[in-house]
PDB file of C-alpha atoms in Angstrom:
ATOM      1  CA  UNK J 250      32.474   6.142   3.843  1.00 49.00           C
ATOM      2  CA  UNK J 251      31.294   2.807   5.098  1.00 64.00           C
ATOM      3  CA  UNK J 252      27.552   3.925   5.249  1.00 81.00           C
ATOM      4  CA  UNK J 253      25.748   2.552   2.279  1.00 90.00           C
ATOM      5  CA  UNK J 254      23.559   4.988   0.553  1.00 96.00           C
ATOM      6  CA  UNK J 255      20.147   3.729  -0.434  1.00 97.00           C
ATOM      7  CA  UNK J 256      19.125   4.128  -4.074  1.00 98.00           C
ATOM      8  CA  UNK J 257      15.482   3.809  -5.014  1.00 98.00           C
ATOM      9  CA  UNK J 258      14.766   2.837  -8.541  1.00 98.00           C
ATOM     10  CA  UNK J 259      11.738   1.985 -10.798  1.00 98.00           C
ATOM     11  CA  UNK J 260      10.746  -1.639 -11.633  1.00 97.00           C
ATOM     12  CA  UNK J 261      11.306  -2.544 -15.229  1.00 97.00           C
ATOM     13  CA  UNK J 262      13.493   0.397 -15.917  1.00 97.00           C
ATOM     14  CA  UNK J 263      17.312   0.589 -16.249  1.00 98.00           C
ATOM     15  CA  UNK J 264      19.527   1.718 -13.360  1.00 98.00           C
ATOM     16  CA  UNK J 265      22.680   3.374 -13.348  1.00 98.00           C
ATOM     17  CA  UNK J 266      24.984   3.205 -10.273  1.00 98.00           C
ATOM     18  CA  UNK J 267      28.018   5.389  -9.727  1.00 97.00           C
ATOM     19  CA  UNK J 268      31.261   4.564  -7.874  1.00 96.00           C
ATOM     20  CA  UNK J 269      31.298   7.388  -5.481  1.00 93.00           C
ATOM     21  CA  UNK J 270      33.211  10.353  -6.619  1.00 92.00           C
ATOM     22  CA  UNK J 271      35.500   8.461  -8.944  1.00 93.00           C
ATOM     23  CA  UNK J 272      36.110   9.751 -12.494  1.00 93.00           C
ATOM     24  CA  UNK J 273      33.657   8.186 -14.970  1.00 91.00           C
ATOM     25  CA  UNK J 274      36.398   6.451 -16.764  1.00 92.00           C
ATOM     26  CA  UNK J 275      38.126   4.861 -13.740  1.00 94.00           C
ATOM     27  CA  UNK J 276      38.541   1.112 -13.716  1.00 95.00           C
ATOM     28  CA  UNK J 277      36.529  -0.690 -11.014  1.00 96.00           C
ATOM     29  CA  UNK J 278      35.095  -3.996 -10.054  1.00 97.00           C
ATOM     30  CA  UNK J 279      31.552  -4.340  -8.925  1.00 97.00           C
ATOM     31  CA  UNK J 280      30.049  -6.851  -6.473  1.00 97.00           C
ATOM     32  CA  UNK J 281      26.531  -7.520  -5.191  1.00 98.00           C
ATOM     33  CA  UNK J 282      26.225  -9.054  -1.701  1.00 97.00           C
ATOM     34  CA  UNK J 283      29.827 -10.016  -1.956  1.00 94.00           C
ATOM     35  CA  UNK J 284      29.737 -11.944  -5.300  1.00 96.00           C
ATOM     36  CA  UNK J 285      29.839 -11.163  -9.122  1.00 96.00           C
ATOM     37  CA  UNK J 286      26.928  -9.325 -10.712  1.00 96.00           C
ATOM     38  CA  UNK J 287      25.047 -12.051 -12.629  1.00 94.00           C
ATOM     39  CA  UNK J 288      21.954  -9.993 -13.641  1.00 94.00           C
ATOM     40  CA  UNK J 289      21.744  -8.558 -17.162  1.00 95.00           C
ATOM     41  CA  UNK J 290      24.051  -5.416 -17.087  1.00 97.00           C
ATOM     42  CA  UNK J 291      26.878  -3.503 -18.662  1.00 96.00           C
ATOM     43  CA  UNK J 292      29.661  -1.523 -17.383  1.00 96.00           C
ATOM     44  CA  UNK J 293      30.796   1.955 -18.612  1.00 95.00           C
ATOM     45  CA  UNK J 294      33.973   3.040 -16.806  1.00 94.00           C
ATOM     46  CA  UNK J 295      33.103   3.425 -13.180  1.00 96.00           C
ATOM     47  CA  UNK J 296      29.353   3.127 -13.761  1.00 97.00           C
ATOM     48  CA  UNK J 297      27.315  -0.164 -13.362  1.00 98.00           C
ATOM     49  CA  UNK J 298      24.095  -0.227 -15.579  1.00 98.00           C
ATOM     50  CA  UNK J 299      21.437  -2.870 -14.847  1.00 98.00           C
ATOM     51  CA  UNK J 300      18.853  -3.555 -17.364  1.00 98.00           C
ATOM     52  CA  UNK J 301      15.176  -3.939 -16.791  1.00 97.00           C
ATOM     53  CA  UNK J 302      15.337  -4.368 -13.088  1.00 98.00           C
ATOM     54  CA  UNK J 303      13.013  -6.306 -10.856  1.00 97.00           C
ATOM     55  CA  UNK J 304      12.985  -7.254  -7.220  1.00 97.00           C
ATOM     56  CA  UNK J 305      15.725  -9.784  -7.654  1.00 97.00           C
ATOM     57  CA  UNK J 306      18.061  -6.905  -8.306  1.00 98.00           C
ATOM     58  CA  UNK J 307      17.726  -5.625  -4.771  1.00 98.00           C
ATOM     59  CA  UNK J 308      21.021  -5.924  -2.769  1.00 97.00           C
ATOM     60  CA  UNK J 309      24.142  -4.313  -1.453  1.00 98.00           C
ATOM     61  CA  UNK J 310      26.331  -3.154  -4.492  1.00 98.00           C
ATOM     62  CA  UNK J 311      30.107  -2.461  -3.738  1.00 97.00           C
ATOM     63  CA  UNK J 312      32.657  -1.077  -6.048  1.00 97.00           C
ATOM     64  CA  UNK J 313      36.383  -1.631  -5.723  1.00 97.00           C
ATOM     65  CA  UNK J 314      39.036   0.518  -7.552  1.00 95.00           C
ATOM     66  CA  UNK J 315      41.433  -1.338  -9.672  1.00 92.00           C
ATOM     67  CA  UNK J 316      44.101  -2.586  -9.566  1.00 91.00           C
ATOM     68  CA  UNK J 317      44.564  -2.555  -5.667  1.00 90.00           C
ATOM     69  CA  UNK J 318      40.974  -3.248  -5.028  1.00 92.00           C
ATOM     70  CA  UNK J 319      40.026  -0.895  -2.231  1.00 93.00           C
ATOM     71  CA  UNK J 320      36.222  -0.360  -1.627  1.00 94.00           C
ATOM     72  CA  UNK J 321      35.191   3.034  -2.842  1.00 95.00           C
ATOM     73  CA  UNK J 322      31.358   2.980  -2.562  1.00 96.00           C
ATOM     74  CA  UNK J 323      28.467   0.924  -1.280  1.00 97.00           C
ATOM     75  CA  UNK J 324      24.906   1.294  -2.519  1.00 98.00           C
ATOM     76  CA  UNK J 325      21.921  -0.412  -1.143  1.00 98.00           C
ATOM     77  CA  UNK J 326      19.537  -0.717  -4.292  1.00 98.00           C
ATOM     78  CA  UNK J 327      15.888  -0.960  -3.701  1.00 98.00           C
ATOM     79  CA  UNK J 328      13.444  -1.554  -6.600  1.00 98.00           C
ATOM     80  CA  UNK J 329       9.885  -0.565  -6.338  1.00 98.00           C
ATOM     81  CA  UNK J 330       7.034   1.351  -7.923  1.00 98.00           C
ATOM     82  CA  UNK J 331       5.443   4.732  -7.355  1.00 98.00           C
ATOM     83  CA  UNK J 332       2.246   4.404  -5.439  1.00 98.00           C
ATOM     84  CA  UNK J 333      -1.183   4.302  -7.213  1.00 98.00           C
ATOM     85  CA  UNK J 334      -4.257   5.955  -5.572  1.00 98.00           C
ATOM     86  CA  UNK J 335      -5.000   4.555  -2.189  1.00 98.00           C
ATOM     87  CA  UNK J 336      -8.428   3.013  -1.289  1.00 98.00           C
ATOM     88  CA  UNK J 337      -9.858   4.935   1.519  1.00 98.00           C
ATOM     89  CA  UNK J 338     -12.863   4.342   3.858  1.00 98.00           C
ATOM     90  CA  UNK J 339     -14.268   6.084   6.864  1.00 98.00           C
ATOM     91  CA  UNK J 340     -16.621   5.024   9.399  1.00 98.00           C
ATOM     92  CA  UNK J 341     -18.004   6.015  12.825  1.00 98.00           C
ATOM     93  CA  UNK J 342     -18.331   3.096  15.319  1.00 98.00           C
ATOM     94  CA  UNK J 343     -18.130   5.490  18.324  1.00 97.00           C
ATOM     95  CA  UNK J 344     -21.025   7.907  17.402  1.00 97.00           C
ATOM     96  CA  UNK J 345     -21.262  10.808  18.440  1.00 96.00           C
ATOM     97  CA  UNK J 346     -17.602  10.984  19.395  1.00 97.00           C
ATOM     98  CA  UNK J 347     -15.877  10.812  16.088  1.00 97.00           C
ATOM     99  CA  UNK J 348     -14.876   8.567  13.150  1.00 98.00           C
ATOM    100  CA  UNK J 349     -11.771   6.756  11.821  1.00 98.00           C
ATOM    101  CA  UNK J 350     -10.451   6.406   8.461  1.00 98.00           C
ATOM    102  CA  UNK J 351      -8.325   3.533   6.947  1.00 98.00           C
ATOM    103  CA  UNK J 352      -6.519   3.201   3.727  1.00 98.00           C
ATOM    104  CA  UNK J 353      -4.455   0.717   1.926  1.00 97.00           C
ATOM    105  CA  UNK J 354      -2.753   0.400  -1.578  1.00 97.00           C
ATOM    106  CA  UNK J 355      -4.263  -2.043  -4.024  1.00 96.00           C
ATOM    107  CA  UNK J 356      -0.770  -2.682  -5.536  1.00 96.00           C
ATOM    108  CA  UNK J 357       2.254  -3.095  -3.372  1.00 96.00           C
ATOM    109  CA  UNK J 358       5.051  -0.606  -3.998  1.00 98.00           C
ATOM    110  CA  UNK J 359       7.816  -2.937  -2.600  1.00 98.00           C
ATOM    111  CA  UNK J 360       9.553   0.204  -1.010  1.00 98.00           C
ATOM    112  CA  UNK J 361       8.671   2.314   2.019  1.00 97.00           C
ATOM    113  CA  UNK J 362       5.579   4.347   1.485  1.00 97.00           C
ATOM    114  CA  UNK J 363       4.289   7.051   3.796  1.00 97.00           C
ATOM    115  CA  UNK J 364       0.812   8.491   3.886  1.00 97.00           C
ATOM    116  CA  UNK J 365      -0.248  12.056   4.489  1.00 98.00           C
ATOM    117  CA  UNK J 366      -3.791  12.524   5.749  1.00 98.00           C
ATOM    118  CA  UNK J 367      -5.844  15.848   5.989  1.00 98.00           C
ATOM    119  CA  UNK J 368      -9.412  16.222   6.987  1.00 98.00           C
ATOM    120  CA  UNK J 369     -11.455  19.411   6.259  1.00 98.00           C
ATOM    121  CA  UNK J 370     -14.931  20.254   7.593  1.00 98.00           C
ATOM    122  CA  UNK J 371     -16.573  23.585   6.751  1.00 96.00           C
ATOM    123  CA  UNK J 372     -13.231  24.903   5.387  1.00 93.00           C
ATOM    124  CA  UNK J 373     -11.413  24.062   8.653  1.00 97.00           C
ATOM    125  CA  UNK J 374      -8.444  21.562   8.868  1.00 98.00           C
ATOM    126  CA  UNK J 375      -9.289  19.008  11.721  1.00 98.00           C
ATOM    127  CA  UNK J 376      -6.767  17.367  13.829  1.00 98.00           C
ATOM    128  CA  UNK J 377      -5.797  13.760  12.760  1.00 98.00           C
ATOM    129  CA  UNK J 378      -4.467  11.320  15.190  1.00 98.00           C
ATOM    130  CA  UNK J 379      -2.704   8.228  14.022  1.00 97.00           C
ATOM    131  CA  UNK J 380      -3.773   4.912  15.350  1.00 97.00           C
ATOM    132  CA  UNK J 381      -1.192   3.349  17.762  1.00 95.00           C
ATOM    133  CA  UNK J 382      -1.920  -0.219  16.501  1.00 96.00           C
ATOM    134  CA  UNK J 383      -3.083  -0.064  12.960  1.00 95.00           C
ATOM    135  CA  UNK J 384      -0.464   2.050  10.996  1.00 92.00           C
ATOM    136  CA  UNK J 385      -2.886   2.726   8.128  1.00 96.00           C
ATOM    137  CA  UNK J 386      -5.609   4.086  10.327  1.00 98.00           C
ATOM    138  CA  UNK J 387      -6.410   7.403  11.909  1.00 98.00           C
ATOM    139  CA  UNK J 388      -8.970   9.030  14.243  1.00 98.00           C
ATOM    140  CA  UNK J 389     -10.906  12.337  14.052  1.00 98.00           C
ATOM    141  CA  UNK J 390     -13.087  13.745  16.602  1.00 97.00           C
ATOM    142  CA  UNK J 391     -16.452  15.252  15.341  1.00 96.00           C
ATOM    143  CA  UNK J 392     -16.028  19.110  15.747  1.00 96.00           C
ATOM    144  CA  UNK J 393     -19.847  19.287  16.238  1.00 92.00           C
ATOM    145  CA  UNK J 394     -22.602  16.736  16.213  1.00 89.00           C
ATOM    146  CA  UNK J 395     -25.501  16.852  13.754  1.00 90.00           C
ATOM    147  CA  UNK J 396     -23.374  18.935  11.397  1.00 93.00           C
ATOM    148  CA  UNK J 397     -24.825  19.090   7.671  1.00 92.00           C
ATOM    149  CA  UNK J 398     -21.337  20.143   6.391  1.00 97.00           C
ATOM    150  CA  UNK J 399     -19.632  17.338   4.497  1.00 97.00           C
ATOM    151  CA  UNK J 400     -16.127  16.118   5.548  1.00 98.00           C
ATOM    152  CA  UNK J 401     -13.494  15.960   3.010  1.00 98.00           C
ATOM    153  CA  UNK J 402     -10.586  13.416   3.652  1.00 98.00           C
ATOM    154  CA  UNK J 403      -7.534  13.291   1.597  1.00 98.00           C
ATOM    155  CA  UNK J 404      -4.931  10.562   1.698  1.00 98.00           C
ATOM    156  CA  UNK J 405      -1.671  10.942  -0.298  1.00 98.00           C
ATOM    157  CA  UNK J 406       0.702   8.114  -0.686  1.00 98.00           C
ATOM    158  CA  UNK J 407       4.325   9.192  -1.043  1.00 98.00           C
ATOM    159  CA  UNK J 408       7.531   7.234  -1.621  1.00 98.00           C
ATOM    160  CA  UNK J 409      10.790   7.958  -3.280  1.00 98.00           C
ATOM    161  CA  UNK J 410       9.499   7.226  -6.682  1.00 98.00           C
ATOM    162  CA  UNK J 411       6.240   9.236  -6.645  1.00 98.00           C
ATOM    163  CA  UNK J 412       2.916  10.091  -4.940  1.00 98.00           C
ATOM    164  CA  UNK J 413      -0.873   9.640  -5.693  1.00 98.00           C
ATOM    165  CA  UNK J 414      -3.848  10.735  -3.705  1.00 98.00           C
ATOM    166  CA  UNK J 415      -7.550   9.984  -3.198  1.00 98.00           C
ATOM    167  CA  UNK J 416     -10.059  12.289  -1.730  1.00 98.00           C
ATOM    168  CA  UNK J 417     -13.446  11.191  -0.407  1.00 98.00           C
ATOM    169  CA  UNK J 418     -16.344  13.466   0.848  1.00 98.00           C
ATOM    170  CA  UNK J 419     -19.311  12.314   3.047  1.00 97.00           C
ATOM    171  CA  UNK J 420     -21.816  13.506   5.535  1.00 96.00           C
ATOM    172  CA  UNK J 421     -21.690  12.481   9.171  1.00 95.00           C
ATOM    173  CA  UNK J 422     -24.916  10.319   9.032  1.00 94.00           C
ATOM    174  CA  UNK J 423     -23.853   8.265   6.190  1.00 96.00           C
ATOM    175  CA  UNK J 424     -20.772   6.798   7.846  1.00 97.00           C
ATOM    176  CA  UNK J 425     -22.264   5.573  11.213  1.00 98.00           C
ATOM    177  CA  UNK J 426     -21.827   1.946  11.510  1.00 98.00           C
ATOM    178  CA  UNK J 427     -21.705   0.217  14.958  1.00 98.00           C
ATOM    179  CA  UNK J 428     -19.392  -2.775  15.882  1.00 98.00           C
ATOM    180  CA  UNK J 429     -21.238  -5.931  16.046  1.00 98.00           C
ATOM    181  CA  UNK J 430     -23.184  -6.956  19.286  1.00 98.00           C
ATOM    182  CA  UNK J 431     -20.948  -8.783  21.743  1.00 98.00           C
ATOM    183  CA  UNK J 432     -21.462 -11.915  24.052  1.00 98.00           C
ATOM    184  CA  UNK J 433     -24.210 -13.425  22.108  1.00 98.00           C
ATOM    185  CA  UNK J 434     -25.451 -16.399  24.100  1.00 98.00           C
ATOM    186  CA  UNK J 435     -28.341 -18.929  23.191  1.00 97.00           C
ATOM    187  CA  UNK J 436     -29.716 -21.069  25.852  1.00 96.00           C
ATOM    188  CA  UNK J 437     -32.315 -23.956  25.607  1.00 96.00           C
ATOM    189  CA  UNK J 438     -35.423 -23.670  27.929  1.00 94.00           C
ATOM    190  CA  UNK J 439     -36.082 -26.619  30.135  1.00 93.00           C
ATOM    191  CA  UNK J 440     -38.902 -28.752  28.925  1.00 92.00           C
ATOM    192  CA  UNK J 441     -39.567 -26.667  25.920  1.00 94.00           C
ATOM    193  CA  UNK J 442     -38.375 -28.397  22.707  1.00 93.00           C
ATOM    194  CA  UNK J 443     -39.079 -25.445  20.409  1.00 95.00           C
ATOM    195  CA  UNK J 444     -37.625 -22.439  22.335  1.00 96.00           C
ATOM    196  CA  UNK J 445     -34.055 -20.985  22.501  1.00 97.00           C
ATOM    197  CA  UNK J 446     -33.455 -17.859  24.713  1.00 97.00           C
ATOM    198  CA  UNK J 447     -30.939 -15.468  22.841  1.00 98.00           C
ATOM    199  CA  UNK J 448     -29.192 -12.538  24.820  1.00 98.00           C
ATOM    200  CA  UNK J 449     -26.441 -10.187  23.896  1.00 98.00           C
ATOM    201  CA  UNK J 450     -24.567  -7.085  24.847  1.00 98.00           C
ATOM    202  CA  UNK J 451     -24.584  -3.835  22.856  1.00 97.00           C
ATOM    203  CA  UNK J 452     -21.055  -3.249  21.284  1.00 98.00           C
ATOM    204  CA  UNK J 453     -18.752  -1.937  23.978  1.00 97.00           C
ATOM    205  CA  UNK J 454     -17.224   0.661  21.465  1.00 97.00           C
ATOM    206  CA  UNK J 455     -20.768   2.381  21.229  1.00 98.00           C
ATOM    207  CA  UNK J 456     -20.339   5.349  23.717  1.00 96.00           C
ATOM    208  CA  UNK J 457     -23.941   5.888  24.971  1.00 95.00           C
ATOM    209  CA  UNK J 458     -26.751   3.559  24.326  1.00 95.00           C
ATOM    210  CA  UNK J 459     -29.054   5.664  26.492  1.00 94.00           C
ATOM    211  CA  UNK J 460     -28.775   8.690  24.245  1.00 94.00           C
ATOM    212  CA  UNK J 461     -28.082   7.009  21.024  1.00 96.00           C
ATOM    213  CA  UNK J 462     -30.127   3.749  21.228  1.00 96.00           C
ATOM    214  CA  UNK J 463     -29.380   0.860  18.897  1.00 97.00           C
ATOM    215  CA  UNK J 464     -31.875  -1.583  17.219  1.00 98.00           C
ATOM    216  CA  UNK J 465     -30.958  -5.202  16.524  1.00 98.00           C
ATOM    217  CA  UNK J 466     -31.429  -7.786  13.843  1.00 98.00           C
ATOM    218  CA  UNK J 467     -31.419 -11.365  14.708  1.00 98.00           C
ATOM    219  CA  UNK J 468     -30.974 -14.243  12.218  1.00 98.00           C
ATOM    220  CA  UNK J 469     -31.175 -17.866  12.918  1.00 98.00           C
ATOM    221  CA  UNK J 470     -31.455 -21.199  11.059  1.00 97.00           C
ATOM    222  CA  UNK J 471     -31.089 -24.779  11.669  1.00 97.00           C
ATOM    223  CA  UNK J 472     -27.747 -26.257  10.366  1.00 95.00           C
ATOM    224  CA  UNK J 473     -29.651 -28.394   8.063  1.00 93.00           C
ATOM    225  CA  UNK J 474     -31.128 -25.628   6.056  1.00 94.00           C
ATOM    226  CA  UNK J 475     -29.844 -22.800   4.071  1.00 93.00           C
ATOM    227  CA  UNK J 476     -32.684 -20.253   4.792  1.00 95.00           C
ATOM    228  CA  UNK J 477     -32.335 -17.703   7.605  1.00 97.00           C
ATOM    229  CA  UNK J 478     -35.251 -16.490   9.615  1.00 97.00           C
ATOM    230  CA  UNK J 479     -35.042 -12.853  10.566  1.00 97.00           C
ATOM    231  CA  UNK J 480     -36.346 -10.822  13.634  1.00 97.00           C
ATOM    232  CA  UNK J 481     -35.873  -7.047  13.998  1.00 97.00           C
ATOM    233  CA  UNK J 482     -35.938  -5.687  17.530  1.00 96.00           C
ATOM    234  CA  UNK J 483     -36.113  -2.201  18.851  1.00 94.00           C
ATOM    235  CA  UNK J 484     -34.104  -1.336  22.001  1.00 81.00           C
ATOM    236  CA  UNK J 485     -33.977  -4.968  23.351  1.00 93.00           C
ATOM    237  CA  UNK J 486     -30.915  -7.304  23.946  1.00 97.00           C
ATOM    238  CA  UNK J 487     -32.946 -10.433  24.291  1.00 97.00           C
ATOM    239  CA  UNK J 488     -35.240 -12.417  22.196  1.00 97.00           C
ATOM    240  CA  UNK J 489     -36.982 -15.861  22.518  1.00 97.00           C
ATOM    241  CA  UNK J 490     -37.047 -18.045  19.448  1.00 97.00           C
ATOM    242  CA  UNK J 491     -40.404 -19.982  19.705  1.00 96.00           C
ATOM    243  CA  UNK J 492     -40.483 -21.886  16.386  1.00 95.00           C
ATOM    244  CA  UNK J 493     -37.133 -23.929  16.553  1.00 95.00           C
ATOM    245  CA  UNK J 494     -37.336 -27.444  15.043  1.00 93.00           C
ATOM    246  CA  UNK J 495     -37.057 -29.962  17.961  1.00 92.00           C
ATOM    247  CA  UNK J 496     -33.661 -31.493  18.499  1.00 92.00           C
ATOM    248  CA  UNK J 497     -31.966 -29.542  15.579  1.00 95.00           C
ATOM    249  CA  UNK J 498     -28.835 -27.507  16.138  1.00 97.00           C
ATOM    250  CA  UNK J 499     -29.215 -23.748  15.355  1.00 98.00           C
ATOM    251  CA  UNK J 500     -26.814 -21.220  14.213  1.00 98.00           C
ATOM    252  CA  UNK J 501     -27.642 -17.609  15.382  1.00 98.00           C
ATOM    253  CA  UNK J 502     -26.036 -14.144  14.800  1.00 98.00           C
ATOM    254  CA  UNK J 503     -27.070 -10.531  15.783  1.00 98.00           C
ATOM    255  CA  UNK J 504     -26.326  -7.188  13.968  1.00 98.00           C
ATOM    256  CA  UNK J 505     -26.801  -3.692  15.296  1.00 98.00           C
ATOM    257  CA  UNK J 506     -27.777  -0.171  13.853  1.00 98.00           C
ATOM    258  CA  UNK J 507     -28.251   3.254  15.095  1.00 97.00           C
ATOM    259  CA  UNK J 508     -31.958   3.905  15.373  1.00 96.00           C
ATOM    260  CA  UNK J 509     -31.947   6.803  13.065  1.00 94.00           C
ATOM    261  CA  UNK J 510     -28.942   6.984  10.957  1.00 95.00           C
ATOM    262  CA  UNK J 511     -26.185   4.925   9.252  1.00 96.00           C
ATOM    263  CA  UNK J 512     -26.103   1.247   8.272  1.00 97.00           C
ATOM    264  CA  UNK J 513     -26.142  -2.067  10.018  1.00 98.00           C
ATOM    265  CA  UNK J 514     -23.130  -3.454  11.679  1.00 98.00           C
ATOM    266  CA  UNK J 515     -21.409  -6.590  10.455  1.00 98.00           C
ATOM    267  CA  UNK J 516     -22.905  -9.860  12.051  1.00 98.00           C
ATOM    268  CA  UNK J 517     -21.722 -10.967  15.345  1.00 98.00           C
ATOM    269  CA  UNK J 518     -19.810 -14.134  15.852  1.00 96.00           C
ATOM    270  CA  UNK J 519     -22.094 -17.027  15.293  1.00 97.00           C
ATOM    271  CA  UNK J 520     -23.213 -19.042  18.211  1.00 97.00           C
ATOM    272  CA  UNK J 521     -24.688 -22.638  18.025  1.00 97.00           C
ATOM    273  CA  UNK J 522     -27.332 -23.959  20.227  1.00 96.00           C
ATOM    274  CA  UNK J 523     -29.993 -26.878  20.288  1.00 96.00           C
ATOM    275  CA  UNK J 524     -33.357 -26.672  21.938  1.00 95.00           C
ATOM    276  CA  UNK J 525     -33.823 -28.694  25.129  1.00 93.00           C
ATOM    277  CA  UNK J 526     -34.414 -32.483  24.458  1.00 88.00           C
ATOM    278  CA  UNK J 527     -36.311 -34.995  26.415  1.00 78.00           C
ATOM    279  CA  UNK J 528     -33.824 -37.577  27.571  1.00 70.00           C
ATOM    280  CA  UNK J 529     -34.918 -41.153  26.813  1.00 58.00           C
ATOM    281  CA  UNK J 530     -35.719 -42.887  30.208  1.00 56.00           C
ATOM    282  CA  UNK J 531     -33.136 -45.523  31.177  1.00 61.00           C
ATOM    283  CA  UNK J 532     -34.945 -48.656  32.474  1.00 59.00           C
ATOM    284  CA  UNK J 533     -33.292 -49.639  35.764  1.00 59.00           C
ATOM    285  CA  UNK J 534     -31.578 -53.062  35.260  1.00 57.00           C
ATOM    286  CA  UNK J 535     -30.715 -55.346  38.089  1.00 52.00           C
ATOM    287  CA  UNK J 536     -27.906 -57.949  37.818  1.00 51.00           C
ATOM    288  CA  UNK J 537     -29.582 -60.590  40.024  1.00 50.00           C
ATOM    289  CA  UNK J 538     -32.072 -61.632  37.283  1.00 47.00           C
ATOM    290  CA  UNK J 539     -30.918 -62.593  33.880  1.00 46.00           C
ATOM    291  CA  UNK J 540     -33.046 -61.052  31.189  1.00 43.00           C
ATOM    292  CA  UNK J 541     -35.529 -63.528  29.829  1.00 42.00           C
ATOM    293  CA  UNK J 542     -34.692 -64.563  26.219  1.00 41.00           C
ATOM    294  CA  UNK J 543     -36.818 -62.470  23.763  1.00 39.00           C
ATOM    295  CA  UNK J 544     -36.771 -59.421  25.818  1.00 37.00           C
ATOM    296  CA  UNK J 545     -34.918 -57.633  23.011  1.00 38.00           C
ATOM    297  CA  UNK J 546     -36.869 -58.205  19.754  1.00 38.00           C
ATOM    298  CA  UNK J 547     -33.832 -56.783  17.643  1.00 38.00           C
ATOM    299  CA  UNK J 548     -30.401 -58.424  18.227  1.00 38.00           C
ATOM    300  CA  UNK J 549     -28.803 -55.263  16.681  1.00 41.00           C
ATOM    301  CA  UNK J 550     -30.764 -52.284  18.114  1.00 40.00           C
ATOM    302  CA  UNK J 551     -30.378 -49.006  16.480  1.00 41.00           C
ATOM    303  CA  UNK J 552     -27.523 -47.244  18.379  1.00 41.00           C
ATOM    304  CA  UNK J 553     -29.004 -43.901  17.867  1.00 43.00           C
ATOM    305  CA  UNK J 554     -32.802 -44.138  18.410  1.00 40.00           C
ATOM    306  CA  UNK J 555     -33.384 -40.433  17.984  1.00 42.00           C
ATOM    307  CA  UNK J 556     -31.751 -40.157  14.627  1.00 40.00           C
ATOM    308  CA  UNK J 557     -33.852 -40.803  11.546  1.00 41.00           C
ATOM    309  CA  UNK J 558     -32.143 -43.255   9.007  1.00 40.00           C
ATOM    310  CA  UNK J 559     -30.163 -41.193   6.493  1.00 41.00           C
ATOM    311  CA  UNK J 560     -31.875 -40.273   3.175  1.00 41.00           C
ATOM    312  CA  UNK J 561     -31.501 -42.755   0.303  1.00 40.00           C
ATOM    313  CA  UNK J 562     -29.380 -40.334  -1.680  1.00 39.00           C
ATOM    314  CA  UNK J 563     -27.047 -37.349  -1.072  1.00 37.00           C
ATOM    315  CA  UNK J 564     -28.802 -35.457  -3.732  1.00 39.00           C
ATOM    316  CA  UNK J 565     -30.580 -32.502  -2.187  1.00 39.00           C
ATOM    317  CA  UNK J 566     -33.550 -32.740  -4.521  1.00 38.00           C
ATOM    318  CA  UNK J 567     -34.631 -36.089  -2.722  1.00 35.00           C
ATOM    319  CA  UNK J 568     -34.567 -34.570   0.647  1.00 39.00           C
ATOM    320  CA  UNK J 569     -37.958 -32.893   1.478  1.00 39.00           C
ATOM    321  CA  UNK J 570     -37.799 -29.592   3.261  1.00 40.00           C
ATOM    322  CA  UNK J 571     -39.154 -29.859   6.835  1.00 43.00           C
ATOM    323  CA  UNK J 572     -42.505 -28.290   7.542  1.00 42.00           C
ATOM    324  CA  UNK J 573     -43.503 -26.627  10.713  1.00 40.00           C
TER     325      UNK J 573
END
């Protein structure tokens, strides 16, 4: 037949390929991808035996019957490993609708590997919907909300060389974790050199902020310092920073959490903002009259009058922290 069969074999083992239905003592010639077999091997009659195979042995093996050289078989050899236990995590970012689980293998198998997922709750098997975009993710609807029965999720990785499975159990309230707040905006306030107005939207994936309100955690710091300042806010999507350093660029992030249960979201995308600055007044200058000599006391004025000179050393110990 012209169709090549696929033969899956274990990494580091020895592999035997048979030339179709030919007798074991028939005389044949083997090729891989159309050229001679260079890998460490031996031939026993119509069989080809490769030793201690690795991924370099992958390929299309063809055998031809001697002496007239007609092709008798084609084998697509694929070297891999049986899967190890997958890593499984589940999380609800759409509380109270449901949750999703995702899984991955720490060690690649190098051959196609499928995953079987089952979810049990109060001894009932729940429907599992595969995600259309992420192949290693599935979605489960909560059969009831505020259930105290644990969920039991089993993910079994299966391929031609073996299988391995992981089971995790958890309670509904422990997997609730919103997505980060969205559209974080920080705006300077005119004529106020120490204030920044920060606003954000609750995560769009969270189904009902009215019924399941979120609280927020804001962190901010000037770029020149490593220490964050924190503010926790209940049920508000705005905050005014009132203690910013004048003229310093700030980095600002927000996280969200259900009021009652679960854990904090990851941080939002960081935004940068600088408080409002007094613009130095430009002195009008007319071309009719030449400036008198001596008007400018310094022949090389500092091009950046608002910047203090750099500290004498880059060593941090010599830079004093700013005080309020």
